[in-house]
mmCIF file of C-alpha atoms in Angstrom:
data_model
loop_
_atom_site.group_PDB
_atom_site.id
_atom_site.type_symbol
_atom_site.label_atom_id
_atom_site.label_comp_id
_atom_site.label_asym_id
_atom_site.label_seq_id
_atom_site.Cartn_x
_atom_site.Cartn_y
_atom_site.Cartn_z
ATOM 1 C CA MET X 1 3.652 -10.848 -5.330
ATOM 2 C CA PHE X 2 -0.085 -11.343 -4.676
ATOM 3 C CA ALA X 3 0.698 -13.189 -1.445
ATOM 4 C CA LEU X 4 2.947 -10.375 -0.210
ATOM 5 C CA GLU X 5 0.405 -7.692 -1.041
ATOM 6 C CA SER X 6 -2.382 -9.712 0.599
ATOM 7 C CA ALA X 7 -0.258 -10.108 3.728
ATOM 8 C CA MET X 8 0.368 -6.346 3.806
ATOM 9 C CA ASP X 9 -3.378 -5.727 3.579
ATOM 10 C CA GLU X 10 -4.052 -8.208 6.396
ATOM 11 C CA LEU X 11 -1.362 -6.583 8.536
ATOM 12 C CA ALA X 12 -2.895 -3.166 7.932
ATOM 13 C CA VAL X 13 -6.272 -4.472 9.137
ATOM 14 C CA GLN X 14 -4.689 -5.917 12.279
ATOM 15 C CA LEU X 15 -2.929 -2.615 12.959
ATOM 16 C CA ASN X 16 -6.100 -0.634 12.187
ATOM 17 C CA MET X 17 -4.048 1.285 9.635
ATOM 18 C CA ASP X 18 -4.660 2.420 6.093
ATOM 19 C CA PRO X 19 -2.936 -0.122 3.796
ATOM 20 C CA ILE X 20 -1.432 2.591 1.600
ATOM 21 C CA GLU X 21 -0.016 4.348 4.663
ATOM 22 C CA LEU X 22 1.514 1.060 5.855
ATOM 23 C CA ARG X 23 3.249 0.718 2.481
ATOM 24 C CA ARG X 24 4.323 4.370 2.571
ATOM 25 C CA ILE X 25 6.050 4.133 5.966
ATOM 26 C CA ASN X 26 7.824 0.932 4.880
ATOM 27 C CA ASP X 27 8.915 2.229 1.482
ATOM 28 C CA THR X 28 12.560 2.925 0.823
ATOM 29 C CA THR X 29 14.600 5.086 -1.507
ATOM 30 C CA LYS X 30 17.694 2.876 -1.171
ATOM 31 C CA GLU X 31 18.328 -0.679 -2.295
ATOM 32 C CA PRO X 32 18.755 -2.987 0.718
ATOM 33 C CA ILE X 33 22.111 -4.652 -0.005
ATOM 34 C CA GLU X 34 24.534 -1.800 -0.676
ATOM 35 C CA GLY X 35 22.360 1.118 0.392
ATOM 36 C CA LYS X 36 22.643 2.839 -2.964
ATOM 37 C CA PRO X 37 19.782 5.147 -3.893
ATOM 38 C CA TYR X 38 17.410 4.001 -6.621
ATOM 39 C CA THR X 39 17.804 5.981 -9.832
ATOM 40 C CA SER X 40 14.037 6.215 -10.126
ATOM 41 C CA ARG X 41 11.355 5.386 -7.642
ATOM 42 C CA SER X 42 7.776 6.379 -8.406
ATOM 43 C CA LEU X 43 5.748 3.743 -6.572
ATOM 44 C CA MET X 44 4.403 6.195 -3.990
ATOM 45 C CA ALA X 45 3.461 8.643 -6.725
ATOM 46 C CA CYS X 46 1.553 5.810 -8.425
ATOM 47 C CA TYR X 47 -0.239 4.980 -5.157
ATOM 48 C CA ASP X 48 -1.168 8.649 -4.765
ATOM 49 C CA ALA X 49 -2.493 8.917 -8.339
ATOM 50 C CA GLY X 50 -4.485 5.703 -7.982
ATOM 51 C CA ALA X 51 -5.893 6.761 -4.605
ATOM 52 C CA GLN X 52 -7.045 10.056 -6.056
ATOM 53 C CA ALA X 53 -8.513 8.440 -9.189
ATOM 54 C CA PHE X 54 -10.505 5.872 -7.202
ATOM 55 C CA GLY X 55 -11.590 8.092 -4.305
ATOM 56 C CA TRP X 56 -9.547 6.146 -1.740
ATOM 57 C CA ALA X 57 -10.049 8.697 1.028
ATOM 58 C CA GLN X 58 -13.847 8.377 0.790
ATOM 59 C CA ARG X 59 -13.951 4.568 0.924
ATOM 60 C CA ASN X 60 -15.284 2.472 3.782
ATOM 61 C CA PRO X 61 -12.069 1.035 5.282
ATOM 62 C CA ALA X 62 -13.721 -2.169 6.558
ATOM 63 C CA PRO X 63 -12.390 -5.314 4.815
ATOM 64 C CA LYS X 64 -14.551 -6.482 1.894
ATOM 65 C CA SER X 65 -16.847 -3.447 2.188
ATOM 66 C CA MET X 66 -16.070 -2.407 -1.360
ATOM 67 C CA SER X 67 -16.729 -5.762 -3.022
ATOM 68 C CA GLU X 68 -19.705 -6.006 -5.328
ATOM 69 C CA ASP X 69 -21.449 -8.607 -3.189
ATOM 70 C CA ASN X 70 -20.121 -7.166 0.125
ATOM 71 C CA GLY X 71 -18.373 -10.364 1.108
#
């Protein structure tokens, strides 16, 4: 899972796009095989709560800008 999430972050950088927004536009409410809707799906709500709790909108979007040693 770490590799997939890292690849999504790298893609977002290449697209000059917010990584959460990239995940949001690629999220789905239906399972991919039979197209049935998920009975519960709260991943985007979790992203929103985390973004608010950590001040995501006020961050510097440059890669590694938020690390303790700045890279």
